[in-house]
Structure formats: C-alpha cells, structure tokens
GROMACS .gro file of C-alpha atoms in nm:
model
  392
    1MET     CA    1  12.421   9.406  17.211
    2THR     CA    2  12.543   9.589  16.901
    3ALA     CA    3  12.842   9.505  16.685
    4ASN     CA    4  13.061   9.803  16.594
    5SER     CA    5  12.869  10.124  16.645
    6SER     CA    6  13.015  10.278  16.329
    7SER     CA    7  12.851  10.016  16.107
    8PRO     CA    8  12.479   9.932  16.060
    9VAL     CA    9  12.316   9.790  16.370
   10PHE     CA   10  12.352   9.419  16.437
   11THR     CA   11  12.203   9.268  16.750
   12THR     CA   12  12.200   8.929  16.918
   13GLN     CA   13  12.013   8.785  17.209
   14PHE     CA   14  11.947   8.445  17.364
   15ASP     CA   15  11.597   8.310  17.425
   16ALA     CA   16  11.638   8.055  17.702
   17SER     CA   17  11.284   7.918  17.677
   18ASN     CA   18  11.340   7.820  17.313
   19GLN     CA   19  11.716   7.753  17.342
   20GLU     CA   20  11.754   7.999  17.056
   21PHE     CA   21  12.034   8.239  16.965
   22VAL     CA   22  11.861   8.519  16.768
   23ALA     CA   23  12.048   8.755  16.536
   24THR     CA   24  11.908   9.055  16.347
   25GLY     CA   25  12.038   9.327  16.117
   26VAL     CA   26  12.352   9.363  15.903
   27PHE     CA   27  12.635   9.132  16.005
   28ARG     CA   28  12.943   9.278  15.833
   29PRO     CA   29  13.231   9.303  16.084
   30ARG     CA   30  13.569   9.428  15.961
   31SER     CA   31  13.742   9.170  16.181
   32ILE     CA   32  13.651   8.891  16.421
   33ALA     CA   33  13.739   9.128  16.707
   34ASP     CA   34  13.435   9.338  16.612
   35ILE     CA   35  13.202   9.050  16.696
   36ALA     CA   36  13.393   8.899  16.987
   37ASP     CA   37  13.110   8.964  17.232
   38GLU     CA   38  12.854   8.800  17.002
   39LEU     CA   39  13.071   8.493  16.949
   40LEU     CA   40  13.134   8.463  17.323
   41LEU     CA   41  12.761   8.479  17.390
   42LEU     CA   42  12.703   8.207  17.134
   43ARG     CA   43  12.975   7.978  17.279
   44ASN     CA   44  12.857   8.028  17.635
   45LYS     CA   45  12.491   7.961  17.558
   46ILE     CA   46  12.568   7.647  17.360
   47GLU     CA   47  12.726   7.509  17.677
   48THR     CA   48  12.408   7.567  17.880
   49VAL     CA   49  12.155   7.378  17.666
   50GLN     CA   50  12.050   7.019  17.610
   51GLY     CA   51  11.880   6.856  17.312
   52VAL     CA   52  11.843   7.115  17.033
   53PHE     CA   53  12.011   7.455  17.000
   54TYR     CA   54  11.867   7.698  16.743
   55VAL     CA   55  12.059   7.971  16.559
   56ASN     CA   56  11.788   8.207  16.428
   57LEU     CA   57  11.901   8.411  16.125
   58LYS     CA   58  11.556   8.499  15.990
   59ARG     CA   59  11.617   8.873  16.010
   60VAL     CA   60  11.984   8.894  15.924
   61THR     CA   61  11.972   9.089  15.599
   62HIS     CA   62  12.343   9.074  15.508
   63MET     CA   63  12.642   8.869  15.622
   64ASN     CA   64  13.002   8.896  15.503
   65SER     CA   65  13.256   8.615  15.482
   66THR     CA   66  13.428   8.723  15.806
   67ALA     CA   67  13.106   8.680  16.001
   68PHE     CA   68  13.017   8.355  15.828
   69ARG     CA   69  13.356   8.193  15.891
   70ALA     CA   70  13.352   8.298  16.257
   71LEU     CA   71  12.999   8.172  16.314
   72ALA     CA   72  13.066   7.849  16.127
   73ARG     CA   73  13.381   7.784  16.332
   74VAL     CA   74  13.192   7.822  16.661
   75LEU     CA   75  12.915   7.590  16.543
   76VAL     CA   76  13.145   7.324  16.403
   77ASP     CA   77  13.364   7.328  16.715
   78ALA     CA   78  13.055   7.299  16.935
   79SER     CA   79  12.918   7.010  16.729
   80ARG     CA   80  13.244   6.820  16.775
   81SER     CA   81  13.284   6.890  17.147
   82ARG     CA   82  12.916   6.811  17.209
   83PRO     CA   83  12.816   6.540  16.960
   84GLU     CA   84  12.495   6.471  17.153
   85LEU     CA   85  12.366   6.825  17.083
   86LYS     CA   86  12.165   6.897  16.768
   87ILE     CA   87  12.234   7.243  16.620
   88VAL     CA   88  11.974   7.387  16.382
   89VAL     CA   89  12.045   7.700  16.176
   90VAL     CA   90  11.711   7.860  16.089
   91ALA     CA   91  11.680   8.100  15.795
   92SER     CA   92  11.416   8.226  15.555
   93SER     CA   93  11.402   8.137  15.188
   94VAL     CA   94  11.375   8.506  15.102
   95VAL     CA   95  11.738   8.561  15.210
   96THR     CA   96  11.918   8.352  14.951
   97TRP     CA   97  12.269   8.391  15.090
   98ALA     CA   98  12.172   8.207  15.407
   99THR     CA   99  12.101   7.876  15.240
  100GLN     CA  100  12.403   7.910  15.013
  101MET     CA  101  12.644   7.976  15.298
  102PHE     CA  102  12.515   7.748  15.572
  103ARG     CA  103  12.372   7.442  15.400
  104HIS     CA  104  12.711   7.277  15.355
  105LEU     CA  105  12.776   7.281  15.733
  106SER     CA  106  12.581   6.957  15.761
  107GLU     CA  107  12.853   6.798  15.546
  108LEU     CA  108  13.114   6.906  15.801
  109SER     CA  109  12.913   6.786  16.099
  110PRO     CA  110  12.614   6.548  16.100
  111ASN     CA  111  12.455   6.716  16.402
  112ILE     CA  112  12.429   7.058  16.229
  113SER     CA  113  12.128   7.108  16.002
  114MET     CA  114  11.981   7.395  15.798
  115GLU     CA  115  11.609   7.468  15.824
  116ILE     CA  116  11.417   7.696  15.587
  117TYR     CA  117  11.154   7.794  15.837
  118ASP     CA  118  10.895   7.940  15.599
  119SER     CA  119  10.894   7.657  15.345
  120ALA     CA  120  10.583   7.500  15.497
  121PHE     CA  121  10.398   7.817  15.599
  122TYR     CA  122  10.233   7.884  15.263
  123PRO     CA  123  10.037   7.564  15.187
  124GLY     CA  124   9.806   7.735  14.939
  125GLN     CA  125  10.065   7.929  14.744
  126THR     CA  126  10.150   7.658  14.492
  127PHE     CA  127   9.783   7.626  14.399
  128VAL     CA  128   9.759   7.987  14.280
  129GLU     CA  129  10.106   8.046  14.132
  130ASN     CA  130  10.020   7.891  13.797
  131GLN     CA  131  10.044   8.163  13.530
  132SER     CA  132   9.698   8.069  13.399
  133PHE     CA  133   9.550   8.180  13.733
  134ILE     CA  134   9.683   8.538  13.704
  135PRO     CA  135   9.398   8.675  13.487
  136ILE     CA  136   9.148   8.535  13.737
  137LEU     CA  137   9.325   8.704  14.029
  138ARG     CA  138   9.301   9.033  13.841
  139THR     CA  139   8.930   8.976  13.775
  140GLN     CA  140   8.869   8.897  14.143
  141THR     CA  141   9.039   9.220  14.247
  142LYS     CA  142   8.837   9.419  13.995
  143MET     CA  143   8.516   9.268  14.137
  144THR     CA  144   8.609   9.333  14.501
  145TRP     CA  145   8.747   9.683  14.431
  146ARG     CA  146   8.398   9.811  14.349
  147HIS     CA  147   8.322   9.754  14.717
  148GLU     CA  148   8.659   9.813  14.879
  149ARG     CA  149   8.718  10.160  14.736
  150GLU     CA  150   8.418  10.268  14.948
  151ILE     CA  151   8.511  10.051  15.247
  152LEU     CA  152   8.877  10.147  15.287
  153PRO     CA  153   8.812  10.510  15.399
  154ARG     CA  154   8.577  10.378  15.669
  155HIS     CA  155   8.872  10.178  15.798
  156GLY     CA  156   9.104  10.478  15.810
  157LEU     CA  157   9.277  10.497  15.472
  158ARG     CA  158   9.349  10.857  15.371
  159ASN     CA  159   9.551  11.034  15.103
  160GLY     CA  160   9.920  11.086  15.170
  161MET     CA  161   9.980  10.789  15.399
  162ALA     CA  162  10.270  10.545  15.408
  163ILE     CA  163  10.110  10.216  15.302
  164ALA     CA  164  10.230   9.855  15.296
  165ASP     CA  165  10.040   9.582  15.111
  166ILE     CA  166  10.162   9.254  15.257
  167CYS     CA  167  10.103   8.938  15.052
  168CYS     CA  168  10.044   9.165  14.755
  169GLY     CA  169  10.025   8.882  14.500
  170ILE     CA  170  10.030   9.015  14.145
  171GLY     CA  171  10.014   9.376  14.267
  172ASP     CA  172   9.678   9.474  14.117
  173PHE     CA  173   9.529   9.593  14.447
  174VAL     CA  174   9.826   9.814  14.530
  175MET     CA  175   9.805   9.974  14.185
  176LEU     CA  176   9.442  10.065  14.251
  177VAL     CA  177   9.521  10.201  14.599
  178ARG     CA  178   9.802  10.410  14.454
  179LYS     CA  179   9.572  10.565  14.196
  180GLU     CA  180   9.281  10.627  14.432
  181PHE     CA  181   9.458  10.740  14.752
  182ASN     CA  182   9.786  10.900  14.635
  183PRO     CA  183  10.007  10.763  14.915
  184ALA     CA  184  10.327  10.931  15.025
  185ARG     CA  185  10.494  10.590  15.012
  186ILE     CA  186  10.367  10.251  14.903
  187VAL     CA  187  10.536   9.913  14.951
  188ALA     CA  188  10.416   9.579  14.814
  189LEU     CA  189  10.561   9.256  14.956
  190ASP     CA  190  10.503   8.895  14.856
  191HIS     CA  191  10.662   8.554  14.907
  192SER     CA  192  10.606   8.451  14.544
  193ALA     CA  193  10.880   8.552  14.302
  194ALA     CA  194  10.655   8.469  14.005
  195SER     CA  195  10.377   8.697  14.130
  196LEU     CA  196  10.619   8.983  14.194
  197ASP     CA  197  10.773   8.945  13.849
  198TYR     CA  198  10.427   8.986  13.701
  199ALA     CA  199  10.351   9.286  13.926
  200ARG     CA  200  10.673   9.460  13.824
  201SER     CA  201  10.606   9.397  13.456
  202VAL     CA  202  10.260   9.555  13.482
  203ALA     CA  203  10.399   9.854  13.671
  204GLU     CA  204  10.667   9.900  13.405
  205GLU     CA  205  10.405   9.877  13.130
  206PHE     CA  206  10.214  10.165  13.289
  207CYS     CA  207  10.530  10.361  13.376
  208VAL     CA  208  10.464  10.328  13.750
  209ARG     CA  209  10.797  10.371  13.931
  210ASP     CA  210  10.696  10.464  14.286
  211ILE     CA  211  10.572  10.127  14.415
  212GLU     CA  212  10.844   9.948  14.615
  213TYR     CA  213  10.801   9.580  14.524
  214THR     CA  214  10.975   9.359  14.779
  215TYR     CA  215  11.034   8.985  14.790
  216GLY     CA  216  10.990   8.872  15.147
  217ASP     CA  217  10.829   8.654  15.406
  218ALA     CA  218  10.512   8.810  15.544
  219SER     CA  219  10.565   8.670  15.893
  220GLN     CA  220  10.926   8.789  15.921
  221THR     CA  221  10.962   9.099  15.704
  222LEU     CA  222  11.287   9.293  15.695
  223PHE     CA  223  11.107   9.623  15.751
  224GLU     CA  224  11.182   9.833  16.056
  225GLY     CA  225  10.907   9.840  16.316
  226ASP     CA  226  10.649  10.124  16.347
  227GLN     CA  227  10.690  10.225  15.982
  228PHE     CA  228  10.352  10.235  15.807
  229ASP     CA  229  10.032  10.434  15.863
  230PHE     CA  230   9.814  10.172  15.694
  231VAL     CA  231   9.894   9.805  15.638
  232THR     CA  232   9.678   9.583  15.419
  233CYS     CA  233   9.673   9.204  15.393
  234ARG     CA  234   9.396   9.068  15.174
  235HIS     CA  235   9.279   8.707  15.129
  236SER     CA  236   9.602   8.579  15.282
  237LEU     CA  237   9.552   8.496  15.648
  238GLN     CA  238   9.310   8.226  15.532
  239ILE     CA  239   9.580   8.041  15.336
  240PHE     CA  240   9.848   8.088  15.600
  241ASP     CA  241   9.861   7.795  15.838
  242ARG     CA  242   9.987   8.012  16.127
  243PRO     CA  243   9.792   8.338  16.088
  244GLU     CA  244   9.887   8.460  16.434
  245LEU     CA  245  10.249   8.495  16.319
  246LEU     CA  246  10.148   8.707  16.024
  247LEU     CA  247   9.923   8.929  16.234
  248ARG     CA  248  10.198   8.991  16.488
  249GLU     CA  249  10.425   9.102  16.205
  250LEU     CA  250  10.159   9.336  16.062
  251TYR     CA  251  10.125   9.481  16.412
  252ARG     CA  252  10.502   9.529  16.441
  253ILE     CA  253  10.547   9.724  16.117
  254CYS     CA  254  10.239   9.943  16.171
  255LYS     CA  255  10.294  10.281  16.337
  256PRO     CA  256  10.130  10.342  16.675
  257GLY     CA  257   9.793  10.494  16.589
  258GLY     CA  258   9.803  10.337  16.243
  259ARG     CA  259   9.568  10.067  16.120
  260VAL     CA  260   9.592   9.716  15.979
  261TYR     CA  261   9.324   9.611  15.729
  262ILE     CA  262   9.252   9.247  15.644
  263THR     CA  263   9.000   9.070  15.422
  264ASN     CA  264   8.904   8.705  15.433
  265GLU     CA  265   8.625   8.482  15.306
  266LYS     CA  266   8.368   8.239  15.437
  267ASN     CA  267   8.337   8.001  15.146
  268SER     CA  268   8.053   7.796  15.292
  269HIS     CA  269   7.839   8.112  15.253
  270CYS     CA  270   7.890   8.129  14.877
  271LEU     CA  271   7.543   8.101  14.728
  272GLY     CA  272   7.348   8.084  14.409
  273GLU     CA  273   6.997   8.047  14.276
  274PRO     CA  274   6.876   7.841  14.097
  275ARG     CA  275   7.033   7.504  14.200
  276ALA     CA  276   7.101   7.633  14.549
  277ASP     CA  277   7.132   7.291  14.718
  278SER     CA  278   7.406   7.167  14.487
  279ILE     CA  279   7.596   7.495  14.521
  280GLN     CA  280   7.568   7.492  14.900
  281TRP     CA  281   7.697   7.134  14.923
  282THR     CA  282   8.003   7.212  14.712
  283TYR     CA  283   8.108   7.520  14.908
  284ASN     CA  284   8.066   7.337  15.238
  285GLU     CA  285   8.308   7.083  15.092
  286VAL     CA  286   8.545   7.362  14.984
  287ALA     CA  287   8.577   7.464  15.349
  288LYS     CA  288   8.656   7.104  15.448
  289LEU     CA  289   8.908   7.071  15.165
  290PHE     CA  290   9.099   7.379  15.276
  291ARG     CA  291   9.101   7.255  15.636
  292TYR     CA  292   9.269   6.937  15.512
  293PHE     CA  293   9.555   7.153  15.382
  294ASP     CA  294   9.569   7.356  15.708
  295MET     CA  295   9.398   7.660  15.560
  296ASP     CA  296   9.081   7.832  15.679
  297VAL     CA  297   8.855   7.981  15.413
  298GLU     CA  298   8.590   8.027  15.685
  299MET     CA  299   8.806   8.294  15.851
  300GLY     CA  300   8.611   8.603  15.739
  301PRO     CA  301   8.387   8.658  16.044
  302LYS     CA  302   8.676   8.571  16.277
  303GLY     CA  303   8.865   8.886  16.178
  304SER     CA  304   8.751   9.090  16.476
  305ARG     CA  305   8.865   8.829  16.729
  306LEU     CA  306   9.197   8.774  16.551
  307LEU     CA  307   9.278   9.145  16.557
  308LEU     CA  308   9.179   9.186  16.922
  309ASP     CA  309   9.385   8.881  17.022
  310THR     CA  310   9.688   9.039  16.852
  311GLY     CA  311   9.652   9.358  17.058
  312PHE     CA  312   9.472   9.592  16.819
  313GLU     CA  313   9.202   9.827  16.944
  314ASP     CA  314   8.913  10.016  16.783
  315VAL     CA  315   8.844   9.707  16.573
  316ARG     CA  316   8.597   9.753  16.286
  317ILE     CA  317   8.445   9.474  16.078
  318GLU     CA  318   8.193   9.458  15.795
  319SER     CA  319   8.099   9.218  15.518
  320PHE     CA  320   8.010   9.260  15.155
  321MET     CA  321   7.878   9.028  14.885
  322VAL     CA  322   8.043   9.021  14.544
  323THR     CA  323   7.774   8.912  14.298
  324ASN     CA  324   7.707   8.846  13.931
  325LEU     CA  325   7.513   9.175  13.931
  326ASP     CA  326   7.822   9.387  14.015
  327GLY     CA  327   7.942   9.392  13.658
  328ASP     CA  328   7.979   9.144  13.374
  329PRO     CA  329   7.825   8.810  13.487
  330GLN     CA  330   8.075   8.629  13.265
  331GLU     CA  331   8.359   8.763  13.478
  332PHE     CA  332   8.199   8.606  13.783
  333ALA     CA  333   8.154   8.281  13.590
  334ASP     CA  334   8.521   8.288  13.487
  335VAL     CA  335   8.626   8.321  13.851
  336ILE     CA  336   8.409   8.025  13.952
  337GLN     CA  337   8.557   7.821  13.668
  338ALA     CA  338   8.905   7.896  13.799
  339TRP     CA  339   8.797   7.785  14.147
  340GLU     CA  340   8.671   7.458  14.001
  341ASP     CA  341   8.998   7.401  13.818
  342VAL     CA  342   9.210   7.460  14.130
  343TYR     CA  343   8.986   7.313  14.401
  344ALA     CA  344   8.846   7.010  14.217
  345GLY     CA  345   9.117   6.973  13.954
  346GLU     CA  346   9.422   7.002  14.182
  347MET     CA  347   9.349   7.016  14.553
  348SER     CA  348   9.083   6.747  14.565
  349VAL     CA  349   9.296   6.516  14.351
  350LYS     CA  350   9.597   6.578  14.574
  351ARG     CA  351   9.386   6.490  14.878
  352GLY     CA  352   9.304   6.157  14.711
  353ASP     CA  353   8.928   6.202  14.663
  354SER     CA  354   8.736   5.947  14.461
  355PRO     CA  355   8.627   6.019  14.102
  356GLU     CA  356   8.264   6.005  14.219
  357PHE     CA  357   8.325   6.272  14.486
  358ILE     CA  358   8.518   6.495  14.246
  359GLU     CA  359   8.239   6.477  13.988
  360ARG     CA  360   7.977   6.583  14.244
  361PHE     CA  361   8.219   6.849  14.371
  362ARG     CA  362   8.260   6.987  14.019
  363GLN     CA  363   7.886   6.990  13.962
  364GLY     CA  364   7.835   7.247  14.236
  365PHE     CA  365   8.076   7.486  14.067
  366ARG     CA  366   7.903   7.429  13.735
  367ASP     CA  367   7.568   7.502  13.896
  368HIS     CA  368   7.714   7.820  14.046
  369ILE     CA  369   7.821   7.924  13.696
  370PHE     CA  370   7.471   7.843  13.572
  371ALA     CA  371   7.325   8.070  13.843
  372ALA     CA  372   7.571   8.350  13.760
  373LEU     CA  373   7.480   8.345  13.391
  374HIS     CA  374   7.107   8.279  13.427
  375PRO     CA  375   6.905   8.587  13.321
  376ARG     CA  376   6.708   8.567  13.647
  377GLY     CA  377   6.984   8.405  13.852
  378TYR     CA  378   7.189   8.526  14.145
  379ALA     CA  379   7.540   8.421  14.252
  380GLY     CA  380   7.726   8.556  14.551
  381TRP     CA  381   8.072   8.541  14.709
  382PRO     CA  382   8.091   8.683  15.065
  383ILE     CA  383   8.395   8.867  15.201
  384TRP     CA  384   8.466   9.020  15.542
  385ALA     CA  385   8.679   9.332  15.582
  386ALA     CA  386   8.821   9.406  15.927
  387SER     CA  387   9.071   9.653  16.066
  388GLY     CA  388   9.228   9.745  16.396
  389GLN     CA  389   9.433  10.033  16.533
  390LYS     CA  390   9.774   9.980  16.689
  391PRO     CA  391   9.764  10.148  17.031
  392LEU     CA  392   9.949  10.478  17.068
   0.00000   0.00000   0.00000
C-alpha cells in the first residue's frame, strides 16, 4: 500500500513467515489519517503473531514526528495489551534518526527493543579503519589497478555508464575508474564514516565534484532498484559474514542487462621464494584466522558459484597475481608489513593465540617481505575477478 499519493512513496507489507512488518520509503504524513491503513495493518498483524514481532525500518529513509508518534503509540499499546509478546524494532546504523527516535521505547515498555541489524555484519571493518592503514589500502589499489584496468573491459565496463562502487572504502578505486572510463554517473558507498571522510577529502583536493559519496549499508542500500549499468564490489564479500545478502542487494540495484563485478582473494595461495615453506604455513593460518572471525579470505575462486546462486547469468571469472615485479618491490613489502601488523598484531591477539604461535605467524610475513625484496626473489598475492549479468 502507499501512503498519500501526493507525497513520496511509502509502502508497508507483512511477511507472515518472519512475523515482520516491513516499511520502506519516506514516512512523512501530514496527519495520522494519511497513514490510517498502515497503522491498521500493523495493529491487526500484531494480534496474529506469537513470540517475536519485528518492525523492519531498514529502508525507511525519512520519518516525521507525526509518523513516529503514531507508530510508537501502536507499539506501546500492543506491548501493554500483550505483555507476553516481544516487539523488536529493526533499523540500520546508517539511518541515524531511527536509533535516536526509537531507542527510548524500551524505557516505556520492557518488551520493546531496538536492534541495529548491521552492527555485527562487518566483522573485519574495525581491523582496517585505523588511519595508519589508509596508505596501505591506497598502495594495494595501485598494485591491483595495473591488472584491473585491463580486466574491467572484459567484464563489460564501458565509457558513459552509470556505475556504483559498493564498499568503496577510501574511494581510490572509484577515482581511477572515473578517470579511465568517464562514466555518466558514479556513486561510491561505504559503511565506514572514517573511510568516506578520507575519500571526500581526496576528491576535494583534486577538485573532483562528480562522485556521489554515500554513507550506507551495502546489504540494504537506499538506492532504487535497477539503477546502475555496472556495479563493483571489491575485496568486500570476503569480510562480510553474510555475503549472500550483499550479493542480492548488488543484484537489486543493477539494471537488467547490466553487470556486477566482484574481486576476492585466496590468501592460502599467497606465495614467495625463497623461504616458501614458512610463507605457505603463515598464509594457511591467515585463512584459518579469518574463518574464526566469520570471514572467508579463500573466497576468490568461489565467485562464479556465488554469482550463479544469486541469479546472475553469463558469469565470467579470471585470476591475476599481484607480484613484487609489478612495480616497486618496497610497495609490496609495505603491504605485507601492514598485513602482519593487522593479522598478527591485532586479530591473532584478539583470538587469544599464544606468544609462540604469534611469533611463528609473524615470521612467515617477514619471510614474505624477504622474498619480495630479494634481488632474485618472487612474492605473489592472488586475486580472482568475477562478474555476472542481471537477466533482461
């Protein structure tokens, strides 16, 4: 249903299987009469459920005080008439008004709670948000771009497209895409406010004003569906503990006939020579460490299956090896050093590993650096690029 046809679209529906009242759009009624049907639906459905009733506000972009007071009154009344029922209001952290307006409802009724649904979906984000890691992220992108600028056209990227870079991080990739492929529109979204602040500052420094930087949740964006010709999501599915949610969202915002492009790693295939055995042991342990935190840095070769399972067709996949021979070997060594600092210095410690394990773990990274800088050495970091077309 739609509230007030003269105002922006607002819709509600009830998902019986999940006992979930789902709202989307702009919720700004001029009076309670404008949303009478929505409130009636909410009251009626609350009466039909047992256990837990969910109020899903993930995609409500705006809500005025009239709507909030009306919704709150229905929920508080229901909580008092049905004290055995648990009512959970679900919102995303990217919509700040939601937490501000609804969190205090639990003070009015103990069986109403507020849940920030995406707070646990980004287990790896805190490990790479440290400002000291930003230069390394830029170096990584510079190293992979030497390959990806040739790969992207094979996966359908052309000049003049509408492009979205989801999980854009510090925005370095989208800046390169903008320069190389001259898009008609380019949007960059990330869940990290710190990363977006950095991206905006770099864009301002270079007088770039046509990139739309957006703070948002990658699995529940506020974009309309069928909007972009080409959607990219690089090195992110592997640190997202529910990648299927993210892929479904990439599918939704992609135009029919458009393509979604993803890159992911397989860390156990990182290699180096000399000291190959030590290096191999450490990167096998990296894969286990990420699994402990519900992340999958072995995802690279799985890209084809993941895209097909989501409903994409004409799936293409290829791999490339970033090496110490691609450019300045010291840049590769700097990246490895950053991995050691984060993986052995933070993640391994947080897991509770012994000092003896951490020392051996660190040694593999140091040996990888040795291989990268050795005049006759070789160090490699494998990445898989995959894309799929949304059916027409």
